[in-house]
mmCIF file of C-alpha atoms in Angstrom:
data_model
loop_
_atom_site.group_PDB
_atom_site.id
_atom_site.type_symbol
_atom_site.label_atom_id
_atom_site.label_comp_id
_atom_site.label_asym_id
_atom_site.label_seq_id
_atom_site.Cartn_x
_atom_site.Cartn_y
_atom_site.Cartn_z
ATOM 1 C CA ASP A 447 69.826 44.329 -1.106
ATOM 2 C CA GLY A 448 67.506 46.584 0.158
ATOM 3 C CA GLY A 449 68.293 49.681 2.987
ATOM 4 C CA ILE A 450 68.936 52.604 4.572
ATOM 5 C CA THR A 451 72.174 54.408 3.603
ATOM 6 C CA GLN A 452 73.133 57.247 5.848
ATOM 7 C CA SER A 453 76.770 58.500 4.517
ATOM 8 C CA PRO A 454 79.245 60.413 6.427
ATOM 9 C CA LYS A 455 79.990 57.313 9.351
ATOM 10 C CA TYR A 456 81.373 60.762 11.126
ATOM 11 C CA LEU A 457 81.284 63.930 10.575
ATOM 12 C CA PHE A 458 83.025 66.503 12.397
ATOM 13 C CA ARG A 459 81.597 70.913 12.298
ATOM 14 C CA LYS A 460 83.510 74.251 13.240
ATOM 15 C CA GLU A 461 82.320 76.768 15.003
ATOM 16 C CA GLY A 462 79.878 78.458 12.920
ATOM 17 C CA GLN A 463 79.511 76.165 9.431
ATOM 18 C CA ASN A 464 76.761 74.690 8.491
ATOM 19 C CA VAL A 465 77.605 70.068 7.911
ATOM 20 C CA THR A 466 74.518 68.001 5.719
ATOM 21 C CA LEU A 467 73.861 64.897 6.495
ATOM 22 C CA SER A 468 72.802 62.102 3.715
ATOM 23 C CA CYS A 469 70.268 59.759 4.254
ATOM 24 C CA GLU A 470 68.774 57.219 1.716
ATOM 25 C CA GLN A 471 66.511 54.562 1.136
ATOM 26 C CA ASN A 472 65.958 51.997 -1.393
ATOM 27 C CA LEU A 473 62.885 50.925 -0.062
ATOM 28 C CA ASN A 474 60.151 52.462 -2.123
ATOM 29 C CA HIS A 475 58.487 53.210 1.591
ATOM 30 C CA ASP A 476 57.126 56.699 1.574
ATOM 31 C CA ALA A 477 57.622 58.812 5.095
ATOM 32 C CA MET A 478 61.557 58.571 6.516
ATOM 33 C CA TYR A 479 62.447 60.691 9.430
ATOM 34 C CA TRP A 480 64.807 62.134 11.280
ATOM 35 C CA TYR A 481 66.077 61.282 15.261
ATOM 36 C CA ARG A 482 69.219 62.371 17.612
ATOM 37 C CA GLN A 483 70.081 60.551 19.642
ATOM 38 C CA ASP A 484 71.780 61.360 23.355
ATOM 39 C CA PRO A 485 74.254 59.096 25.311
ATOM 40 C CA GLY A 486 71.730 57.609 28.207
ATOM 41 C CA GLN A 487 68.935 59.132 26.550
ATOM 42 C CA GLY A 488 66.331 58.062 24.028
ATOM 43 C CA LEU A 489 65.415 58.782 20.653
ATOM 44 C CA ARG A 490 64.936 62.387 20.037
ATOM 45 C CA LEU A 491 62.132 63.321 16.988
ATOM 46 C CA ILE A 492 64.247 66.427 14.914
ATOM 47 C CA TYR A 493 61.625 66.458 11.599
ATOM 48 C CA TYR A 494 59.883 64.152 9.491
ATOM 49 C CA SER A 495 58.383 63.999 5.742
ATOM 50 C CA GLN A 496 55.274 62.091 4.771
ATOM 51 C CA ILE A 497 55.520 62.595 0.967
ATOM 52 C CA VAL A 498 58.131 64.339 -1.208
ATOM 53 C CA ASN A 499 57.945 68.299 -1.147
ATOM 54 C CA ASP A 500 56.300 67.876 2.030
ATOM 55 C CA PHE A 501 57.873 68.028 5.511
ATOM 56 C CA GLN A 502 57.141 68.717 9.173
ATOM 57 C CA LYS A 503 58.510 69.597 12.865
ATOM 58 C CA GLY A 504 59.262 67.474 15.000
ATOM 59 C CA ASP A 505 60.359 67.670 19.090
ATOM 60 C CA ILE A 506 63.741 69.845 18.305
ATOM 61 C CA ALA A 507 63.463 71.074 15.578
ATOM 62 C CA GLU A 508 65.198 73.966 16.614
ATOM 63 C CA GLY A 509 69.051 74.761 14.415
ATOM 64 C CA TYR A 510 68.046 71.647 12.058
ATOM 65 C CA SER A 511 66.601 72.372 7.961
ATOM 66 C CA VAL A 512 65.503 69.431 6.343
ATOM 67 C CA SER A 513 64.292 68.502 1.902
ATOM 68 C CA ARG A 514 62.227 66.164 0.783
ATOM 69 C CA GLU A 515 63.231 66.350 -3.423
ATOM 70 C CA LYS A 516 63.138 62.436 -4.429
ATOM 71 C CA LYS A 517 61.488 59.987 -2.530
ATOM 72 C CA GLU A 518 64.596 58.427 -1.741
ATOM 73 C CA SER A 519 66.505 60.777 -0.503
ATOM 74 C CA PHE A 520 66.238 62.763 3.485
ATOM 75 C CA PRO A 521 69.450 65.011 4.076
ATOM 76 C CA LEU A 522 69.012 66.996 7.871
ATOM 77 C CA THR A 523 71.953 70.040 8.058
ATOM 78 C CA VAL A 524 72.510 70.788 11.420
ATOM 79 C CA THR A 525 72.719 74.417 11.353
ATOM 80 C CA SER A 526 75.217 76.534 12.837
ATOM 81 C CA ALA A 527 72.110 77.865 14.902
ATOM 82 C CA GLN A 528 72.228 74.587 16.359
ATOM 83 C CA LYS A 529 74.661 75.126 19.479
ATOM 84 C CA ASN A 530 75.442 71.608 21.192
ATOM 85 C CA PRO A 531 75.189 69.491 17.705
ATOM 86 C CA THR A 532 77.485 67.030 19.420
ATOM 87 C CA ALA A 533 75.366 63.603 18.814
ATOM 88 C CA PHE A 534 74.337 60.053 17.437
ATOM 89 C CA TYR A 535 72.020 61.337 14.477
ATOM 90 C CA LEU A 536 69.551 58.046 13.117
ATOM 91 C CA CYS A 537 68.044 58.378 9.866
ATOM 92 C CA ALA A 538 64.644 55.962 9.667
ATOM 93 C CA SER A 539 61.997 55.526 6.635
ATOM 94 C CA THR A 540 58.238 53.271 7.281
ATOM 95 C CA ARG A 541 56.127 52.297 4.560
ATOM 96 C CA GLY A 542 52.580 53.950 6.071
ATOM 97 C CA GLN A 543 51.191 54.565 9.026
ATOM 98 C CA GLY A 544 51.160 51.208 11.191
ATOM 99 C CA ASN A 545 54.331 50.550 10.254
ATOM 100 C CA ILE A 546 57.669 49.340 11.224
ATOM 101 C CA GLN A 547 60.256 51.976 11.302
ATOM 102 C CA TYR A 548 63.830 50.626 9.819
ATOM 103 C CA PHE A 549 66.337 52.590 10.561
ATOM 104 C CA GLY A 550 70.076 53.733 9.187
ATOM 105 C CA ALA A 551 73.446 53.024 10.559
ATOM 106 C CA GLY A 552 74.313 56.088 11.851
ATOM 107 C CA THR A 553 76.478 59.894 11.891
ATOM 108 C CA ARG A 554 77.848 60.367 14.615
ATOM 109 C CA LEU A 555 78.651 64.442 14.896
ATOM 110 C CA SER A 556 81.552 66.413 16.220
ATOM 111 C CA VAL A 557 82.454 69.715 16.894
ATOM 112 C CA LEU A 558 85.803 71.087 17.156
ATOM 113 C CA GLU B 549 51.818 63.943 26.578
ATOM 114 C CA ASP B 550 53.409 60.210 26.014
ATOM 115 C CA GLN B 551 55.614 59.062 28.240
ATOM 116 C CA VAL B 552 57.860 55.813 28.294
ATOM 117 C CA THR B 553 60.086 54.354 31.065
ATOM 118 C CA GLN B 554 62.908 51.840 30.048
ATOM 119 C CA SER B 555 64.234 49.694 34.183
ATOM 120 C CA PRO B 556 66.402 49.378 34.141
ATOM 121 C CA GLU B 557 69.316 51.458 32.376
ATOM 122 C CA ALA B 558 71.955 48.565 32.988
ATOM 123 C CA LEU B 559 71.203 45.178 33.799
ATOM 124 C CA ARG B 560 74.743 41.824 33.766
ATOM 125 C CA LEU B 561 73.622 38.582 33.653
ATOM 126 C CA GLN B 562 75.578 35.311 33.628
ATOM 127 C CA GLU B 563 75.585 33.895 30.583
ATOM 128 C CA GLY B 564 72.194 31.234 31.124
ATOM 129 C CA GLU B 565 70.444 33.530 33.212
ATOM 130 C CA SER B 566 67.233 34.282 32.105
ATOM 131 C CA SER B 567 66.045 37.969 33.418
ATOM 132 C CA SER B 568 62.764 40.902 32.240
ATOM 133 C CA LEU B 569 63.501 44.253 31.103
ATOM 134 C CA ASN B 570 60.543 46.831 32.096
ATOM 135 C CA CYS B 571 59.300 49.258 29.861
ATOM 136 C CA SER B 572 56.157 51.651 31.802
ATOM 137 C CA TYR B 573 54.521 53.861 29.711
ATOM 138 C CA THR B 574 52.039 56.545 29.236
ATOM 139 C CA VAL B 575 50.278 57.298 25.901
ATOM 140 C CA SER B 576 46.048 58.770 25.112
ATOM 141 C CA GLY B 577 45.325 55.925 22.411
ATOM 142 C CA LEU B 578 48.228 53.160 22.425
ATOM 143 C CA ARG B 579 48.092 52.210 18.479
ATOM 144 C CA GLY B 580 51.623 49.603 18.925
ATOM 145 C CA LEU B 581 54.535 49.520 20.854
ATOM 146 C CA PHE B 582 57.743 48.984 19.462
ATOM 147 C CA TRP B 583 60.952 47.003 21.097
ATOM 148 C CA TYR B 584 63.787 47.494 19.013
ATOM 149 C CA ARG B 585 68.019 45.681 19.799
ATOM 150 C CA GLN B 586 70.890 48.084 19.506
ATOM 151 C CA ASP B 587 73.941 47.754 19.195
ATOM 152 C CA PRO B 588 76.806 50.477 19.871
ATOM 153 C CA GLY B 589 77.483 52.409 17.171
ATOM 154 C CA LYS B 590 74.982 51.614 14.822
ATOM 155 C CA GLY B 591 71.576 52.116 13.792
ATOM 156 C CA PRO B 592 68.292 50.105 15.786
ATOM 157 C CA GLU B 593 66.819 46.928 14.583
ATOM 158 C CA PHE B 594 63.171 46.120 14.562
ATOM 159 C CA LEU B 595 62.243 43.368 17.155
ATOM 160 C CA PHE B 596 59.353 43.271 17.893
ATOM 161 C CA THR B 597 55.644 44.922 17.500
ATOM 162 C CA LEU B 598 52.706 44.427 20.524
ATOM 163 C CA TYR B 599 49.212 46.158 19.144
ATOM 164 C CA SER B 600 46.863 44.941 22.091
ATOM 165 C CA ALA B 601 47.174 43.737 26.453
ATOM 166 C CA GLY B 602 47.865 40.688 26.438
ATOM 167 C CA GLU B 603 49.605 39.473 22.858
ATOM 168 C CA GLU B 604 52.874 37.966 23.195
ATOM 169 C CA LYS B 605 56.497 37.326 20.771
ATOM 170 C CA GLU B 606 58.521 35.215 20.591
ATOM 171 C CA LYS B 607 61.751 35.561 18.772
ATOM 172 C CA GLU B 608 64.392 33.206 19.607
ATOM 173 C CA ARG B 609 65.432 33.732 23.357
ATOM 174 C CA LEU B 610 62.967 36.748 23.090
ATOM 175 C CA LYS B 611 59.493 36.609 24.079
ATOM 176 C CA ALA B 612 57.539 40.289 24.823
ATOM 177 C CA THR B 613 54.243 40.622 26.117
ATOM 178 C CA LEU B 614 52.378 43.894 26.678
ATOM 179 C CA THR B 615 49.381 44.326 29.396
ATOM 180 C CA LYS B 616 47.695 48.538 29.016
ATOM 181 C CA LYS B 617 50.136 50.298 30.867
ATOM 182 C CA GLU B 618 53.763 48.205 30.654
ATOM 183 C CA SER B 619 56.066 45.679 28.153
ATOM 184 C CA PHE B 620 58.172 43.262 29.294
ATOM 185 C CA LEU B 621 60.851 41.548 27.147
ATOM 186 C CA HIS B 622 62.193 38.279 28.723
ATOM 187 C CA ILE B 623 65.254 37.197 27.550
ATOM 188 C CA THR B 624 65.461 32.978 28.546
ATOM 189 C CA ALA B 625 69.408 31.530 28.714
ATOM 190 C CA PRO B 626 71.264 34.737 27.535
ATOM 191 C CA LYS B 627 74.025 34.409 25.258
ATOM 192 C CA PRO B 628 76.897 36.805 25.116
ATOM 193 C CA GLU B 629 75.329 38.228 21.540
ATOM 194 C CA ASP B 630 72.408 38.628 22.991
ATOM 195 C CA SER B 631 74.693 42.229 25.015
ATOM 196 C CA ALA B 632 73.297 45.171 23.475
ATOM 197 C CA THR B 633 71.455 48.253 24.353
ATOM 198 C CA TYR B 634 67.903 47.225 23.700
ATOM 199 C CA LEU B 635 64.959 49.850 23.216
ATOM 200 C CA CYS B 636 61.509 50.236 23.467
ATOM 201 C CA ALA B 637 58.649 53.745 22.012
ATOM 202 C CA VAL B 638 55.391 53.280 21.751
ATOM 203 C CA GLN B 639 53.494 54.900 18.406
ATOM 204 C CA ASP B 640 51.021 58.019 17.787
ATOM 205 C CA LEU B 641 49.157 59.663 15.074
ATOM 206 C CA ILE B 642 50.550 63.040 14.372
ATOM 207 C CA GLN B 643 48.562 64.354 11.917
ATOM 208 C CA GLY B 644 48.361 60.841 10.279
ATOM 209 C CA ALA B 645 52.021 60.595 10.109
ATOM 210 C CA GLN B 646 53.599 57.641 12.694
ATOM 211 C CA LYS B 647 55.951 59.203 15.543
ATOM 212 C CA LEU B 648 57.862 56.616 17.636
ATOM 213 C CA VAL B 649 57.831 57.558 21.629
ATOM 214 C CA PHE B 650 60.797 56.460 22.284
ATOM 215 C CA GLY B 651 61.903 55.128 26.508
ATOM 216 C CA GLN B 652 65.651 55.933 27.220
ATOM 217 C CA GLY B 653 67.325 51.758 26.781
ATOM 218 C CA THR B 654 68.508 49.487 29.114
ATOM 219 C CA ARG B 655 71.791 48.393 28.499
ATOM 220 C CA LEU B 656 72.303 44.516 28.926
ATOM 221 C CA THR B 657 75.386 43.044 29.723
ATOM 222 C CA ILE B 658 75.730 38.425 29.313
ATOM 223 C CA ASN B 659 78.847 37.412 30.683
ATOM 224 C CA PRO B 660 80.231 33.990 29.713
#
């Protein structure tokens, strides 16, 4: 079945540590997105990528980094510069402009 | 700046009690309004896309409508399995890439 796979489901970060969240899709979608969701708030855009080897900052990119070396994969690194990383992280993809964004199941990141 | 406001924040209904959720938006040029359903700890699931004022779409007990300033999600004779958070988002185009701006969601609880 086609879909978006996020891993791990739960992740814990220690002080000063970088952690990487995985997002893989087999939908042959061109564009991929990372969102952050905090309790009682809507989703906020961190980074997005329209094509391989190209990506742009969203509204809250500080403290995060991404790469897009393959069409299927768009990993997100939460760096030690992100001082409040505890949140639910969602990856999405879409075929192109005007099309529906489909979401993965999410990764919940907590700080130890 | 695009803004999306959903009301109420939370709604409790008895099984069979119909009601509506509201999504008010301000956007420079609406390219699409999206409704998603999100269950606790999971990613949003796509429900509807509306593109122009007057448009309506239905799916089982749900019906979405759109005006120039707001969208309503009407739920008719709800069942406990309709309990979820319902998210509204408007579509904007940033440098040719689709960007969704989300509201904070309405948490719907249907009591048996």
